[in-house]
């Protein structure tokens, strides 16, 4: 019996050593980052990024709600490249294997592409600078000074985004190892995407991907055909399926109608039920109760002669009540994330033991291998520091020239505070999967608008949001 036990133990040890050896060989086979960037990958990421940018722009301009599309971007990347490789294989052309690293790279580039559509302010602060918004806010409105607008233009918007977009990336480079290896933060959305991509590139993954692609194509076809059908039966203006009076004409006048748009149905399916219920409650309370009741106070609360679109009329109540609720909730989440972030950092610092913190001997072999791969090809610290300094200097010079309302010393203070805020946001996102960057921007908007005064407050606040 003892002999059998010894043989079983030796067999288990042999299998474990073989598994470790296979993992090491797999790590050695991982191509360098220069080989992971391919022409087909760049083309695929551009196509997916353009498609998702259109979707994100529509959602941000209509609802202001943009769901997380990381997982679907990874699926589309897999579909595009697998289809391409199969086509050229049938044509007798040899292509390089499609790896999970290339899949991740395409997904990351596509997400970065559509993130600029939302985070770049095309549906918020950059669009809010145009003349039409200035006129809708009321030319005579206090603080809405003449000339405090800038019409959208490809040239200045591209230059502005090039100046401000890369700084945040470089600020996070030093935090990469700390967040993922030292603090072992989960980053739920990123982890889910990584699990999905890993699943695609396994022997059973191809079968799973085929089922997902079949479902994707089926519902894509239904959505496309339905959109075509709606277009044939749309009368323009307030007619057709886009303004269907589901609850009657009286409710239709209060904006309670169904537009049969599959985009919003898909967005509702991605978002959690709490978000959907909150939106429904807000719609019922505002358009069903508050706005009709406030409209009856015309002549008492605001002059009857003013048009409804004036900020001193009913629209003013709509805008400022909604903004107050959004900012109140944003401030609550902002303080909550800061509290939990600070609390977790303190716990981690207390648990750190100088004698054992850098000791890797007790770590599992798999963890050591993952850490080795993660840190093997990273941006050097000096490159991040030099790049951050260069882009900061360029921003301090260029932004005040583009927008004289925003003084150069405000830009200096913003870039001094950016690394610490980046750390708080990255740590909070790793814990809760909530990106609070936009709430930081809203706080900056109010601070800079207050500091810049009535004449320059609007432009300085909106540009400082970036």
Coordinates of N, CA and C in Angstrom, one line a residue, residues 126-244:
X126 N -17.6 69.9 -25.4 CA -17.2 70.5 -26.7 C -18.4 70.9 -27.5
X127 N -19.4 70.1 -27.4 CA -20.7 70.5 -28.1 C -21.3 71.7 -27.4
X128 N -21.2 71.7 -26.1 CA -21.8 72.8 -25.4 C -21.2 74.2 -25.6
X129 N -20.0 74.2 -26.4 CA -19.4 75.5 -26.7 C -20.0 76.1 -27.9
X130 N -20.9 75.5 -28.7 CA -21.3 76.0 -30.0 C -22.3 77.2 -29.7
X131 N -22.5 77.9 -30.8 CA -23.3 79.1 -30.8 C -24.8 78.8 -30.5
X132 N -25.3 77.7 -31.0 CA -26.7 77.3 -30.8 C -27.0 77.1 -29.4
X133 N -26.1 76.4 -28.7 CA -26.3 76.2 -27.2 C -26.2 77.5 -26.5
X134 N -25.3 78.4 -26.9 CA -25.3 79.7 -26.3 C -26.6 80.5 -26.5
X135 N -27.2 80.4 -27.7 CA -28.5 81.1 -27.9 C -29.6 80.4 -27.1
X136 N -29.6 79.1 -27.1 CA -30.7 78.3 -26.3 C -30.6 78.6 -24.8
X137 N -29.4 78.9 -24.3 CA -29.3 79.2 -22.9 C -29.8 80.6 -22.6
X138 N -30.0 81.4 -23.6 CA -30.5 82.8 -23.5 C -29.4 83.8 -23.6
X139 N -29.4 84.6 -24.6 CA -28.4 85.6 -24.8 C -28.3 86.6 -23.7
X140 N -29.5 86.9 -23.1 CA -29.6 87.8 -22.0 C -29.4 87.2 -20.6
X141 N -29.1 85.9 -20.6 CA -28.9 85.2 -19.3 C -27.7 85.7 -18.6
X142 N -27.7 85.9 -17.3 CA -26.6 86.4 -16.6 C -25.5 85.4 -16.6
X143 N -24.3 85.8 -16.9 CA -23.1 84.9 -17.0 C -22.9 84.3 -18.4
X144 N -23.9 84.4 -19.2 CA -23.8 83.9 -20.6 C -23.3 85.1 -21.5
X145 N -22.0 85.5 -21.3 CA -21.5 86.7 -21.9 C -21.4 86.6 -23.4
X146 N -21.5 87.7 -24.1 CA -21.3 87.7 -25.6 C -20.0 87.1 -26.0
X147 N -20.0 86.3 -27.0 CA -18.7 85.7 -27.5 C -18.2 84.5 -26.7
X148 N -19.0 84.0 -25.7 CA -18.5 82.9 -25.0 C -19.0 81.6 -25.6
X149 N -18.6 81.4 -26.9 CA -18.9 80.2 -27.6 C -17.8 80.0 -28.6
X150 N -17.7 78.8 -29.1 CA -16.7 78.4 -30.2 C -17.3 77.3 -31.0
X151 N -17.5 77.6 -32.3 CA -18.2 76.6 -33.2 C -17.3 75.4 -33.4
X152 N -17.9 74.2 -33.4 CA -17.1 73.0 -33.6 C -16.4 73.0 -35.0
X153 N -15.1 72.5 -34.9 CA -14.3 72.5 -36.2 C -13.3 71.3 -36.1
X154 N -13.1 70.6 -37.2 CA -12.2 69.5 -37.2 C -10.8 69.8 -36.7
X155 N -10.3 71.0 -37.2 CA -8.9 71.4 -36.9 C -8.7 71.6 -35.5
X156 N -9.4 72.5 -34.8 CA -9.1 72.8 -33.4 C -9.5 71.7 -32.5
X157 N -10.5 71.0 -32.8 CA -11.0 69.9 -31.9 C -10.0 68.7 -32.0
X158 N -9.4 68.4 -33.2 CA -8.4 67.4 -33.3 C -7.1 67.8 -32.5
X159 N -6.7 69.0 -32.7 CA -5.5 69.5 -32.0 C -5.7 69.5 -30.5
X160 N -6.9 69.9 -30.0 CA -7.1 70.0 -28.6 C -7.1 68.6 -28.0
X161 N -7.8 67.6 -28.7 CA -7.8 66.3 -28.1 C -6.5 65.6 -28.2
X162 N -5.7 65.9 -29.2 CA -4.3 65.3 -29.2 C -3.5 65.8 -28.0
X163 N -3.7 67.1 -27.6 CA -3.0 67.6 -26.5 C -3.4 67.0 -25.2
X164 N -4.7 66.9 -25.0 CA -5.1 66.5 -23.6 C -5.3 65.0 -23.4
X165 N -5.4 64.2 -24.5 CA -5.8 62.8 -24.4 C -4.7 61.9 -23.9
X166 N -3.5 62.2 -24.3 CA -2.4 61.3 -24.0 C -1.8 61.4 -22.6
X167 N -2.1 62.6 -22.0 CA -1.5 62.8 -20.7 C -2.1 61.9 -19.6
X168 N -3.4 61.6 -19.7 CA -3.9 60.6 -18.7 C -3.3 59.2 -18.8
X169 N -3.1 58.8 -20.0 CA -2.4 57.5 -20.2 C -1.1 57.4 -19.6
X170 N -0.3 58.5 -19.8 CA 1.1 58.5 -19.3 C 1.1 58.6 -17.8
X171 N 0.1 59.3 -17.2 CA 0.0 59.4 -15.7 C -0.3 58.1 -15.1
X172 N -0.9 57.1 -15.8 CA -1.2 55.8 -15.2 C -0.2 54.8 -15.4
X173 N 0.8 55.0 -16.2 CA 1.9 54.0 -16.5 C 2.6 53.6 -15.2
X174 N 3.0 54.5 -14.4 CA 3.7 54.1 -13.1 C 2.8 53.3 -12.2
X175 N 1.5 53.5 -12.3 CA 0.6 52.8 -11.4 C 0.2 51.4 -11.8
X176 N 0.7 51.0 -13.0 CA 0.3 49.7 -13.6 C 0.6 48.5 -12.7
X177 N 1.9 48.4 -12.4 CA 2.3 47.3 -11.6 C 1.7 47.4 -10.1
X178 N 1.6 48.6 -9.6 CA 1.1 48.7 -8.2 C -0.3 48.2 -8.1
X179 N -1.2 48.6 -9.1 CA -2.6 48.3 -9.1 C -2.9 46.8 -9.3
X180 N -2.2 46.2 -10.2 CA -2.5 44.8 -10.7 C -1.7 43.8 -10.0
X181 N -0.4 44.0 -9.8 CA 0.4 43.0 -9.2 C 0.5 43.1 -7.6
X182 N 0.7 44.3 -7.2 CA 0.9 44.5 -5.7 C -0.4 44.5 -5.0
X183 N -1.4 45.3 -5.5 CA -2.7 45.4 -4.8 C -3.7 44.3 -5.3
X184 N -3.4 43.7 -6.4 CA -4.3 42.6 -7.0 C -5.7 43.1 -7.1
X185 N -5.9 44.3 -7.7 CA -7.3 44.8 -7.9 C -8.0 44.0 -9.1
X186 N -9.3 43.8 -8.9 CA -10.0 42.9 -9.8 C -10.3 43.5 -11.2
X187 N -10.7 44.8 -11.3 CA -11.1 45.4 -12.5 C -12.1 44.4 -13.3
X188 N -13.4 44.3 -12.7 CA -14.3 43.3 -13.2 C -14.6 43.3 -14.7
X189 N -14.8 44.5 -15.3 CA -15.0 44.5 -16.8 C -13.8 44.0 -17.6
X190 N -12.6 44.4 -17.2 CA -11.5 43.9 -17.9 C -11.2 42.5 -17.7
X191 N -11.5 42.0 -16.5 CA -11.4 40.5 -16.2 C -12.4 39.7 -17.1
X192 N -13.6 40.2 -17.1 CA -14.6 39.5 -17.9 C -14.2 39.4 -19.4
X193 N -13.7 40.5 -19.9 CA -13.3 40.6 -21.3 C -12.1 39.6 -21.5
X194 N -11.2 39.6 -20.6 CA -10.0 38.7 -20.7 C -10.4 37.2 -20.7
X195 N -11.4 36.9 -19.8 CA -11.9 35.5 -19.8 C -12.6 35.1 -21.1
X196 N -13.3 36.0 -21.6 CA -14.0 35.8 -22.9 C -13.0 35.5 -24.0
X197 N -12.0 36.4 -24.1 CA -11.0 36.2 -25.2 C -10.2 34.9 -25.0
X198 N -9.8 34.6 -23.7 CA -9.2 33.3 -23.5 C -10.0 32.1 -23.9
X199 N -11.3 32.2 -23.7 CA -12.2 31.2 -24.1 C -12.3 31.0 -25.6
X200 N -12.2 32.1 -26.3 CA -12.2 32.0 -27.8 C -11.1 31.2 -28.3
X201 N -9.9 31.4 -27.7 CA -8.7 30.8 -28.2 C -8.3 29.5 -27.5
X202 N -9.3 28.7 -27.2 CA -9.1 27.3 -26.7 C -9.7 26.4 -27.7
X203 N -9.4 25.1 -27.6 CA -10.0 24.1 -28.5 C -11.5 24.1 -28.5
X204 N -12.1 24.3 -27.4 CA -13.6 24.4 -27.3 C -14.1 25.8 -27.6
X205 N -13.2 26.8 -27.6 CA -13.6 28.2 -27.8 C -14.2 28.4 -29.2
X206 N -13.7 27.7 -30.2 CA -14.2 28.0 -31.5 C -15.6 27.6 -31.7
X207 N -16.0 26.5 -31.0 CA -17.4 26.1 -31.0 C -18.3 27.1 -30.3
X208 N -17.8 27.6 -29.1 CA -18.5 28.6 -28.4 C -18.7 29.9 -29.2
X209 N -17.6 30.3 -29.8 CA -17.6 31.5 -30.6 C -18.6 31.4 -31.8
X210 N -18.7 30.2 -32.4 CA -19.6 30.1 -33.5 C -21.0 30.3 -33.0
X211 N -21.4 29.8 -31.8 CA -22.7 30.0 -31.3 C -23.0 31.4 -31.0
X212 N -22.0 32.1 -30.5 CA -22.2 33.5 -30.2 C -22.3 34.4 -31.5
X213 N -21.5 34.0 -32.5 CA -21.6 34.7 -33.7 C -22.9 34.5 -34.4
X214 N -23.4 33.2 -34.3 CA -24.7 32.9 -34.9 C -25.8 33.8 -34.2
X215 N -25.8 33.9 -32.9 CA -26.8 34.7 -32.2 C -26.6 36.2 -32.6
X216 N -25.3 36.6 -32.7 CA -25.1 38.0 -33.0 C -25.6 38.4 -34.4
X217 N -25.4 37.5 -35.4 CA -25.8 37.8 -36.7 C -27.3 37.7 -36.8
X218 N -28.0 36.8 -36.0 CA -29.4 36.7 -36.1 C -30.1 38.0 -35.6
X219 N -29.6 38.5 -34.4 CA -30.3 39.7 -33.9 C -29.8 41.0 -34.6
X220 N -28.6 40.9 -35.2 CA -28.2 42.0 -36.0 C -29.1 42.2 -37.2
X221 N -29.4 41.0 -37.9 CA -30.3 41.0 -39.0 C -31.7 41.5 -38.7
X222 N -32.2 41.1 -37.5 CA -33.5 41.5 -37.1 C -33.5 43.0 -36.9
X223 N -32.5 43.5 -36.2 CA -32.4 45.0 -36.0 C -32.3 45.8 -37.2
X224 N -31.5 45.3 -38.2 CA -31.3 46.0 -39.5 C -32.6 46.0 -40.3
X225 N -33.3 44.9 -40.4 CA -34.5 44.8 -41.1 C -35.6 45.6 -40.5
X226 N -35.7 45.7 -39.2 CA -36.7 46.5 -38.5 C -36.4 48.0 -38.7
X227 N -35.1 48.4 -38.7 CA -34.8 49.8 -39.0 C -35.2 50.2 -40.4
X228 N -35.0 49.3 -41.3 CA -35.4 49.5 -42.7 C -37.0 49.6 -42.8
X229 N -37.7 48.8 -42.1 CA -39.1 48.8 -42.1 C -39.6 50.1 -41.5
X230 N -39.0 50.6 -40.4 CA -39.4 51.8 -39.8 C -39.2 53.0 -40.7
X231 N -38.1 52.9 -41.5 CA -37.8 54.0 -42.4 C -38.9 54.2 -43.5
X232 N -39.4 53.0 -44.0 CA -40.4 53.0 -45.0 C -41.7 53.6 -44.5
X233 N -42.0 53.5 -43.2 CA -43.2 53.9 -42.6 C -43.0 55.1 -41.7
X234 N -42.0 56.0 -42.0 CA -41.8 57.2 -41.2 C -42.3 58.4 -42.1
X235 N -43.1 59.2 -41.4 CA -43.7 60.3 -42.2 C -42.9 61.6 -42.0
X236 N -41.8 61.6 -41.2 CA -41.1 62.8 -41.0 C -41.7 63.6 -39.8
X237 N -40.9 64.4 -39.1 CA -41.4 65.2 -38.0 C -41.9 64.3 -36.9
X238 N -43.2 64.5 -36.6 CA -43.8 63.8 -35.4 C -44.8 62.8 -35.9
X239 N -44.4 62.0 -36.9 CA -45.3 61.0 -37.5 C -44.5 59.7 -37.8
X240 N -45.2 58.6 -37.8 CA -44.6 57.3 -38.0 C -44.3 56.5 -36.8
X241 N -43.5 55.5 -36.9 CA -43.2 54.6 -35.8 C -42.3 55.2 -34.8
X242 N -41.5 56.3 -35.2 CA -40.6 56.9 -34.3 C -41.4 57.8 -33.3
X243 N -42.7 58.1 -33.5 CA -43.5 58.8 -32.5 C -44.8 58.1 -32.3
X244 N -44.8 56.8 -32.0 CA -46.0 56.1 -31.9 C -46.7 56.3 -30.5

